[in-house]
Coordinates of C-alpha atoms in Angstrom, one line a residue:
M939 CA 92.2 189.6 357.5
S940 CA 89.6 190.4 360.2
A941 CA 88.1 193.8 360.8
S942 CA 89.7 194.0 364.2
H943 CA 93.1 193.5 362.7
S944 CA 92.4 196.2 360.1
R945 CA 91.3 198.7 362.8
D946 CA 94.5 198.0 364.9
E947 CA 96.7 198.6 361.9
R948 CA 95.1 201.8 360.6
P949 CA 97.0 204.3 362.9
L950 CA 100.4 203.0 361.9
I951 CA 99.4 202.7 358.2
S952 CA 98.0 206.2 358.2
W953 CA 101.1 207.6 359.8
V954 CA 103.4 205.9 357.2
E955 CA 101.2 207.1 354.4
H956 CA 101.3 210.7 355.7
R957 CA 105.1 210.6 356.5
W958 CA 106.4 209.1 353.2
R959 CA 103.4 209.8 350.9
V960 CA 103.1 206.1 350.2
P961 CA 99.6 204.6 349.9
L962 CA 99.2 201.4 351.9
C963 CA 96.3 199.2 352.7
S964 CA 95.7 196.1 354.8
S965 CA 95.2 194.0 351.7
S966 CA 98.6 194.9 350.3
I967 CA 100.2 193.9 353.6
A968 CA 98.3 190.6 353.5
L969 CA 99.5 190.1 349.9
A970 CA 103.1 190.7 350.9
L971 CA 102.8 188.1 353.7
S972 CA 101.2 185.6 351.3
L973 CA 104.2 185.9 349.0
M974 CA 106.5 184.9 351.8
P975 CA 105.2 181.5 353.2
L976 CA 105.7 180.8 356.8
P977 CA 107.8 177.8 357.7
T978 CA 106.3 175.2 360.0
T979 CA 109.6 173.7 361.3
A980 CA 113.0 175.0 362.3
T981 CA 115.0 175.7 359.1
A982 CA 118.4 176.7 358.0
P983 CA 120.2 179.0 358.6
F984 CA 118.9 179.6 362.1
C985 CA 118.5 176.0 363.3
P986 CA 121.8 174.7 364.6
A987 CA 121.1 171.1 363.7
E988 CA 120.3 172.1 360.1
V989 CA 123.6 173.9 359.5
K990 CA 126.0 171.7 361.6
G991 CA 128.9 170.6 359.3
S992 CA 127.4 172.4 356.3
I993 CA 130.6 174.3 355.4
V994 CA 133.2 171.7 354.4
I995 CA 136.9 172.5 354.5
D996 CA 139.5 170.3 352.8
A997 CA 142.4 169.7 355.1
S998 CA 144.8 169.4 352.1
E999 CA 144.1 172.9 350.9
S1000 CA 146.5 175.8 351.6
R1001 CA 146.4 177.6 354.9
W1002 CA 145.0 180.7 353.3
R1003 CA 142.2 178.9 351.4
K1004 CA 141.3 177.0 354.6
L1005 CA 141.2 180.3 356.6
K1006 CA 138.9 181.9 354.0
R1007 CA 136.5 179.0 354.3
F1008 CA 136.7 179.0 358.1
A1009 CA 136.3 182.7 358.7
G1010 CA 132.8 183.7 359.7
P1011 CA 131.7 182.5 363.2
G1012 CA 133.9 185.1 364.8
L1013 CA 132.1 187.8 362.8
L1014 CA 128.7 186.7 364.2
V1015 CA 130.1 187.0 367.7
A1016 CA 131.8 190.3 367.0
I1017 CA 128.7 192.0 365.7
G1018 CA 127.0 191.6 369.1
Y1019 CA 129.9 193.6 370.7
M1020 CA 129.0 196.7 368.6
D1021 CA 125.3 196.9 369.4
P1022 CA 123.6 200.1 370.6
G1023 CA 124.2 199.1 374.2
N1024 CA 127.9 199.4 373.6
W1025 CA 127.3 202.8 372.1
A1026 CA 125.4 204.0 375.2
T1027 CA 128.1 202.9 377.7
D1028 CA 131.0 204.1 375.5
I1029 CA 129.5 207.5 374.8
Q1030 CA 128.7 208.2 378.5
A1031 CA 132.1 206.9 379.6
G1032 CA 133.9 209.0 377.0
S1033 CA 131.8 212.1 377.8
Q1034 CA 132.0 211.8 381.6
F1035 CA 135.6 210.4 382.0
G1036 CA 137.3 211.2 378.8
Y1037 CA 139.7 208.4 377.9
S1038 CA 140.1 207.1 381.5
L1039 CA 137.9 204.0 381.0
L1040 CA 139.5 203.1 377.6
W1041 CA 141.4 200.3 379.4
V1042 CA 138.1 198.7 380.4
V1043 CA 137.2 198.4 376.7
A1044 CA 140.6 196.8 376.0
M1045 CA 140.6 194.4 379.0
S1046 CA 137.0 193.4 378.4
S1047 CA 137.7 192.7 374.8
I1048 CA 140.7 190.5 375.8
A1049 CA 138.5 188.7 378.3
A1050 CA 135.9 188.2 375.6
I1051 CA 138.4 186.7 373.2
F1052 CA 139.7 184.4 376.0
L1053 CA 136.2 183.1 376.9
Q1054 CA 135.1 182.8 373.2
M1055 CA 138.1 180.6 372.6
L1056 CA 136.9 178.4 375.4
A1057 CA 133.4 178.3 373.9
A1058 CA 134.8 177.4 370.5
R1059 CA 137.0 174.7 371.9
L1060 CA 134.0 173.1 373.6
G1061 CA 132.1 173.1 370.3
L1062 CA 134.9 171.7 368.2
V1063 CA 136.3 169.1 370.6
A1064 CA 133.1 167.9 372.4
G1065 CA 130.8 168.4 369.5
R1066 CA 128.3 170.0 371.9
D1067 CA 127.3 173.6 372.4
L1068 CA 127.3 175.1 375.9
A1069 CA 123.5 174.6 376.4
Q1070 CA 123.8 170.9 375.5
A1071 CA 126.8 170.4 377.7
S1072 CA 125.0 172.1 380.6
Y1073 CA 121.9 170.0 380.1
E1074 CA 124.0 166.8 380.4
R1075 CA 125.9 168.1 383.5
Y1076 CA 123.3 169.6 385.7
G1077 CA 119.9 168.6 387.2
R1078 CA 116.5 170.1 386.6
T1079 CA 117.1 173.2 388.8
G1080 CA 120.5 173.9 387.4
R1081 CA 119.2 173.7 383.8
A1082 CA 116.2 175.9 384.7
V1083 CA 118.5 178.6 386.2
Q1084 CA 120.9 178.6 383.3
W1085 CA 118.1 178.6 380.7
I1086 CA 116.3 181.5 382.4
T1087 CA 119.4 183.6 382.7
A1088 CA 120.4 182.9 379.1
E1089 CA 117.0 184.0 377.9
I1090 CA 117.2 187.1 380.1
S1091 CA 120.5 188.0 378.5
I1092 CA 119.1 187.6 375.0
I1093 CA 116.1 189.8 375.9
A1094 CA 118.3 192.4 377.5
C1095 CA 120.4 192.5 374.4
D1096 CA 117.3 192.8 372.2
I1097 CA 116.0 195.7 374.3
A1098 CA 119.2 197.5 373.3
E1099 CA 118.7 196.7 369.7
V1100 CA 115.0 197.9 369.8
L1101 CA 115.9 201.2 371.4
G1102 CA 118.9 201.7 369.1
C1103 CA 116.9 201.0 365.9
A1104 CA 114.0 203.2 367.1
L1105 CA 116.5 206.0 367.9
A1106 CA 118.1 205.6 364.5
F1107 CA 114.7 205.9 362.8
K1108 CA 114.1 209.1 364.7
L1109 CA 117.4 210.7 364.0
L1110 CA 117.5 209.8 360.3
L1111 CA 113.8 209.8 359.3
G1112 CA 112.0 211.7 362.1
V1113 CA 110.0 208.7 363.3
P1114 CA 108.8 209.1 366.9
I1115 CA 110.7 206.8 369.2
A1116 CA 107.5 205.0 370.4
W1117 CA 106.5 204.2 366.8
G1118 CA 110.1 203.3 366.0
I1119 CA 110.0 200.7 368.7
V1120 CA 106.8 199.2 367.2
L1121 CA 108.4 199.3 363.7
T1122 CA 111.3 197.1 364.9
A1123 CA 109.0 194.2 365.1
F1124 CA 109.0 194.0 361.4
D1125 CA 112.6 192.8 361.4
T1126 CA 111.0 189.4 361.5
M1127 CA 110.6 189.8 357.8
I1128 CA 114.4 189.7 357.5
V1129 CA 114.4 186.3 359.3
L1130 CA 111.7 185.1 357.0
G1131 CA 113.5 186.3 353.9
L1132 CA 116.6 184.2 354.9
Q1133 CA 114.7 181.0 355.6
G1134 CA 116.3 178.1 353.8
K1135 CA 119.5 180.1 352.9
G1136 CA 123.0 179.0 353.5
F1137 CA 124.9 180.0 356.7
R1138 CA 127.5 181.9 354.7
Q1139 CA 124.8 184.4 353.6
I1140 CA 124.2 185.4 357.2
E1141 CA 127.9 185.8 357.6
A1142 CA 128.1 188.0 354.5
I1143 CA 125.3 190.2 355.8
V1144 CA 127.1 190.6 359.2
L1145 CA 130.4 191.4 357.5
G1146 CA 128.6 194.2 355.6
L1147 CA 127.1 195.6 358.9
I1148 CA 130.5 195.5 360.6
A1149 CA 132.2 197.2 357.6
T1150 CA 129.6 199.9 357.6
M1151 CA 130.1 200.7 361.3
A1152 CA 133.9 200.5 361.1
F1153 CA 134.0 202.9 358.1
C1154 CA 131.6 205.4 359.8
F1155 CA 133.6 205.6 363.0
V1156 CA 137.0 205.7 361.4
A1157 CA 135.7 208.6 359.3
Q1158 CA 134.3 210.4 362.4
V1159 CA 137.6 210.0 364.4
A1160 CA 139.5 211.3 361.4
M1161 CA 137.1 214.4 361.3
V1162 CA 137.8 215.1 365.0
P1163 CA 141.3 213.8 365.7
P1164 CA 141.9 213.2 369.4
D1165 CA 144.9 213.7 371.6
W1166 CA 146.7 210.4 371.0
H1167 CA 149.0 210.8 374.0
A1168 CA 145.9 211.1 376.2
V1169 CA 144.4 208.1 374.4
A1170 CA 147.5 206.0 375.2
A1171 CA 147.3 207.1 378.8
G1172 CA 143.7 205.9 378.9
L1173 CA 144.9 202.3 378.2
V1174 CA 146.7 202.2 381.6
P1175 CA 144.3 200.7 384.3
G1176 CA 143.2 203.1 386.9
A1177 CA 140.0 204.5 388.6
P1178 CA 138.8 208.0 387.8
S1179 CA 139.2 210.5 390.6
H1180 CA 135.5 211.4 390.7
D1181 CA 132.1 209.7 390.4
R1182 CA 133.5 206.2 391.3
R1183 CA 130.0 204.7 391.4
D1184 CA 129.2 205.9 387.9
A1185 CA 132.5 204.6 386.8
I1186 CA 131.8 201.1 388.2
V1187 CA 128.3 201.1 386.6
L1188 CA 129.8 202.1 383.2
A1189 CA 132.7 199.6 383.6
L1190 CA 130.2 196.8 384.3
G1191 CA 128.0 198.0 381.3
I1192 CA 131.1 197.9 379.0
M1193 CA 132.0 194.5 380.3
G1194 CA 128.5 193.1 379.9
A1195 CA 128.1 194.6 376.5
T1196 CA 131.5 193.3 375.4
I1197 CA 131.5 189.7 376.7
M1198 CA 127.7 189.0 376.3
P1199 CA 126.8 185.7 378.0
H1200 CA 124.5 184.4 375.3
N1201 CA 127.3 184.8 372.8
L1202 CA 129.2 182.0 374.6
Y1203 CA 126.3 179.7 373.8
L1204 CA 126.2 181.1 370.2
H1205 CA 129.9 180.6 369.4
S1206 CA 130.0 177.1 370.8
S1207 CA 127.3 176.2 368.4
I1208 CA 128.1 178.0 365.2
V1209 CA 131.7 177.0 365.2
Q1210 CA 130.3 173.5 364.4
T1211 CA 129.1 174.7 361.0
R1212 CA 132.7 174.0 359.9
R1213 CA 133.7 170.5 359.1
V1214 CA 137.3 169.7 358.2
V1215 CA 137.7 166.6 356.0
G1216 CA 140.7 164.7 354.8
G1217 CA 142.8 165.2 357.9
K1218 CA 143.9 162.8 360.6
R1219 CA 141.1 161.6 362.9
G1220 CA 141.3 163.5 366.3
D1221 CA 143.9 166.0 365.0
F1222 CA 142.1 169.3 365.7
R1223 CA 145.2 171.5 366.4
D1224 CA 145.1 173.0 362.9
T1225 CA 141.3 173.6 363.2
L1226 CA 141.9 175.3 366.6
A1227 CA 144.5 177.5 365.0
L1228 CA 141.9 178.6 362.4
V1229 CA 139.4 179.3 365.2
R1230 CA 142.0 181.5 367.0
I1231 CA 142.7 183.6 363.9
D1232 CA 139.0 184.0 363.1
T1233 CA 138.1 184.9 366.7
W1234 CA 141.0 187.2 367.3
V1235 CA 140.7 189.2 364.1
S1236 CA 136.9 189.5 364.4
L1237 CA 136.9 190.6 368.1
V1238 CA 139.9 192.9 367.7
I1239 CA 137.9 194.7 365.0
A1240 CA 135.0 194.9 367.5
M1241 CA 137.4 196.3 370.1
F1242 CA 138.6 199.0 367.8
V1243 CA 135.1 200.0 366.9
N1244 CA 134.1 200.3 370.6
A1245 CA 137.3 202.1 371.4
A1246 CA 136.6 204.5 368.5
I1247 CA 133.1 205.3 370.0
L1248 CA 134.7 206.1 373.4
I1249 CA 137.5 208.1 371.8
L1250 CA 135.1 210.0 369.7
A1251 CA 133.0 210.9 372.7
G1252 CA 136.1 211.9 374.6
S1253 CA 137.5 214.1 371.8
V1254 CA 134.1 215.7 370.9
F1255 CA 132.3 216.1 374.2
H1256 CA 134.7 215.7 377.2
A1257 CA 137.4 217.9 375.6
S1258 CA 134.9 220.6 374.9
G1259 CA 133.4 220.6 378.5
Q1260 CA 130.3 218.5 377.6
T1261 CA 130.8 216.0 380.4
S1262 CA 127.1 215.0 380.9
V1263 CA 126.3 213.4 377.6
T1264 CA 124.4 210.3 378.7
D1265 CA 122.2 209.7 375.7
I1266 CA 122.8 208.7 372.1
E1267 CA 120.3 211.2 370.8
Q1268 CA 122.0 214.0 372.8
A1269 CA 125.3 212.9 371.3
Y1270 CA 123.9 213.1 367.8
R1271 CA 122.5 216.6 368.4
L1272 CA 125.8 217.9 369.9
I1273 CA 128.1 216.3 367.3
T1274 CA 126.5 218.3 364.5
P1275 CA 127.8 221.8 365.5
I1276 CA 131.1 220.4 366.7
A1277 CA 132.0 217.9 363.9
G1278 CA 129.6 218.8 361.1
S1279 CA 126.5 217.3 359.6
A1280 CA 128.5 214.7 357.7
A1281 CA 129.8 213.2 361.0
A1282 CA 126.2 213.3 362.4
F1283 CA 124.9 211.4 359.3
L1284 CA 127.6 208.8 359.6
F1285 CA 126.7 208.5 363.3
G1286 CA 123.1 207.8 362.4
I1287 CA 123.9 205.3 359.7
A1288 CA 126.3 203.3 362.0
L1289 CA 123.6 203.3 364.7
L1290 CA 121.0 201.8 362.3
A1291 CA 123.5 199.1 361.2
S1292 CA 124.4 198.2 364.8
G1293 CA 120.7 197.9 365.7
Q1294 CA 120.3 195.0 363.2
S1295 CA 122.8 192.7 364.9
S1296 CA 120.4 190.8 367.2
T1297 CA 118.0 190.1 364.3
L1298 CA 120.4 187.5 363.1
T1299 CA 122.6 186.5 366.1
G1300 CA 119.8 186.7 368.7
T1301 CA 117.6 184.4 366.7
I1302 CA 120.4 181.8 366.3
A1303 CA 121.4 182.1 370.0
G1304 CA 117.7 181.7 371.0
Q1305 CA 117.4 178.5 368.9
V1306 CA 120.6 177.1 370.4
I1307 CA 119.4 177.7 374.0
M1308 CA 115.9 176.3 373.4
D1309 CA 117.2 173.3 371.6
G1310 CA 119.9 172.6 374.2
F1311 CA 117.9 173.2 377.4
L1312 CA 114.4 172.4 376.4
H1313 CA 115.0 170.1 373.4
M1314 CA 112.5 172.3 371.6
K1315 CA 112.7 173.4 367.9
I1316 CA 110.3 176.0 366.6
P1317 CA 110.2 178.0 363.3
C1318 CA 112.8 180.8 363.3
Y1319 CA 110.2 183.5 362.8
Q1320 CA 108.4 182.3 365.9
R1321 CA 111.6 182.4 367.9
R1322 CA 112.2 185.9 366.6
L1323 CA 108.7 187.1 367.5
I1324 CA 109.0 185.7 371.0
T1325 CA 112.3 187.5 371.7
R1326 CA 111.3 190.8 370.0
G1327 CA 107.9 190.7 371.7
L1328 CA 109.5 190.3 375.2
A1329 CA 111.9 193.1 374.4
L1330 CA 109.2 195.5 373.0
I1331 CA 107.2 195.5 376.2
P1332 CA 109.8 196.9 378.6
A1333 CA 111.2 199.2 375.9
L1334 CA 107.8 200.7 375.2
I1335 CA 106.9 200.9 378.9
G1336 CA 110.2 202.6 379.7
V1337 CA 109.9 205.2 376.9
L1338 CA 106.2 205.9 377.5
W1339 CA 106.6 206.2 381.2
L1340 CA 110.0 207.9 381.6
G1341 CA 110.0 209.8 378.3
D1342 CA 112.3 209.8 375.3
G1343 CA 115.2 211.0 377.4
S1344 CA 115.3 207.7 379.3
V1345 CA 116.7 205.8 376.3
G1346 CA 120.3 206.4 377.4
K1347 CA 119.7 205.1 380.9
L1348 CA 117.7 202.1 379.6
L1349 CA 120.5 201.2 377.3
V1350 CA 123.2 201.4 379.9
W1351 CA 121.3 199.3 382.5
S1352 CA 120.4 196.7 379.9
Q1353 CA 124.1 196.2 379.5
V1354 CA 124.7 196.0 383.2
L1355 CA 122.0 193.3 383.3
L1356 CA 124.1 191.4 380.8
S1357 CA 127.1 191.6 383.1
L1358 CA 125.0 190.2 386.0
Q1359 CA 124.2 187.2 383.9
L1360 CA 127.8 186.5 383.0
P1361 CA 128.7 184.2 385.9
F1362 CA 125.8 181.9 385.1
A1363 CA 127.3 181.3 381.6
M1364 CA 131.0 181.3 382.7
W1365 CA 130.7 178.7 385.4
P1366 CA 129.3 175.8 383.2
L1367 CA 131.7 176.8 380.4
I1368 CA 134.8 176.6 382.6
R1369 CA 133.6 173.4 384.2
S1370 CA 132.9 171.8 380.8
V1371 CA 136.2 172.6 379.1
S1372 CA 138.1 171.4 382.3
D1373 CA 136.3 168.0 382.3
P1374 CA 138.2 165.2 380.6
R1375 CA 134.9 163.3 380.1
V1376 CA 133.3 166.1 378.1
M1377 CA 136.5 167.1 376.2
R1378 CA 137.6 163.6 375.4
G1379 CA 140.9 164.1 377.2
N1380 CA 141.6 167.5 375.4
T1381 CA 140.9 169.7 378.4
I1382 CA 142.4 173.2 378.8
G1383 CA 145.7 173.3 380.7
R1384 CA 146.1 174.2 384.4
P1385 CA 147.3 177.8 383.7
T1386 CA 144.3 178.4 381.5
Q1387 CA 142.0 177.1 384.2
V1388 CA 143.6 179.5 386.7
V1389 CA 143.1 182.5 384.4
A1390 CA 139.5 181.4 383.7
W1391 CA 138.5 181.1 387.3
A1392 CA 140.3 184.3 388.2
L1393 CA 138.3 186.1 385.6
F1394 CA 135.1 184.5 387.0
V1395 CA 136.0 185.8 390.5
V1396 CA 136.7 189.3 389.3
I1397 CA 133.5 189.6 387.3
T1398 CA 131.4 188.1 390.1
A1399 CA 133.0 190.3 392.7
T1400 CA 132.4 193.4 390.6
N1401 CA 128.8 192.5 390.2
L1402 CA 128.4 192.0 393.9
L1403 CA 130.0 195.3 394.5
L1404 CA 127.4 197.0 392.4
I1405 CA 124.5 195.1 394.0
V1406 CA 125.5 195.9 397.6
G1407 CA 126.2 199.5 396.6
L1408 CA 129.2 201.8 396.8
D1409 CA 129.1 205.2 398.4

């Protein structure tokens, strides 16, 4: 290791030694890296081509056994809907508007399930992911636009993970946010540790993260029970009577954080890890039924977690007159005197768990997009470093320039950016699943097409409404 590298690492190493009383040295870090060899090619479980058809399901098995083998892709999609960006939008919405925007969470979740079913159908029937289908359908300009917007959505999502993890480090361990942002770069070690492993191991890790978040928020809601009649009223669509622009921004943030454009690319690819054998050729109805169950169950769990965050913010903050909670750290500080230290600790643990989601799913989605649009395959750790590096820069600039208090706003606007990218993923998806040539005659029906295009129009119009401004 060069002297220049050693000098660059000393401030961080000294800080860690002082904070946790753990002696570190550059040689020990180099030794740790030498024990974990770096791959030179794209490897499982993050390379789509390496894991395609790797999980075999016998068509003659019982429905329950097939479902157990099939369950998993929906979880990887669902974990993205519980990231720190969702937290920021749900907390601000619950604090400022109570339960009034709960219907947006519910409707966005239903829209996400609908679109994810289209993405899964594309992968199963056509044997292509959305990036591959788009590459074959569009010319150079169309491919470039879709690739750039997909990469932007991954980076926007990763910015939220960076800020969320850094904030969790600060709340639980006292690490300054700027240093916490830098420390998130080390999540690449997780990717390296999983190189060559099976795809089911990633799904098991994601299941553990989802279970952790679900437990934490169910416990917190139980500690501060809401007015369930008001919660039910919040499921009825309607606009708040005040701060309409803020409501639209938050609604777009919730929508972008829930649907996530790059997750459409992700699901259309990872659903192909399942290979049903022993059934009739071309008979995919039973497989689609398994996909529906996996997708619905996973995303309904994500919907309940997001709803629990908003309900918790409404019952803890809005009900007590704290209607200007716009930051996760502010929420953490305020929840302690209201709900107790146990609730605050669970809040921090759940935040840390949610911040790890893009480490796995973002890496896979990035590989899917690069492979599909650029026909490029690189080692998984390099893909992770590229994404995290591009996310670290705006996150650090935002925090150092605007201060720690800017984390909440940065999180919300990162999710709004996701919403702005949605039409660029929805258009090729709807076109592909409606094309008999792509779907081998198994296109979606006319009513489904009408619903899909109506959803596209609503999301695009809402984005335009935000762009042109609303007084």
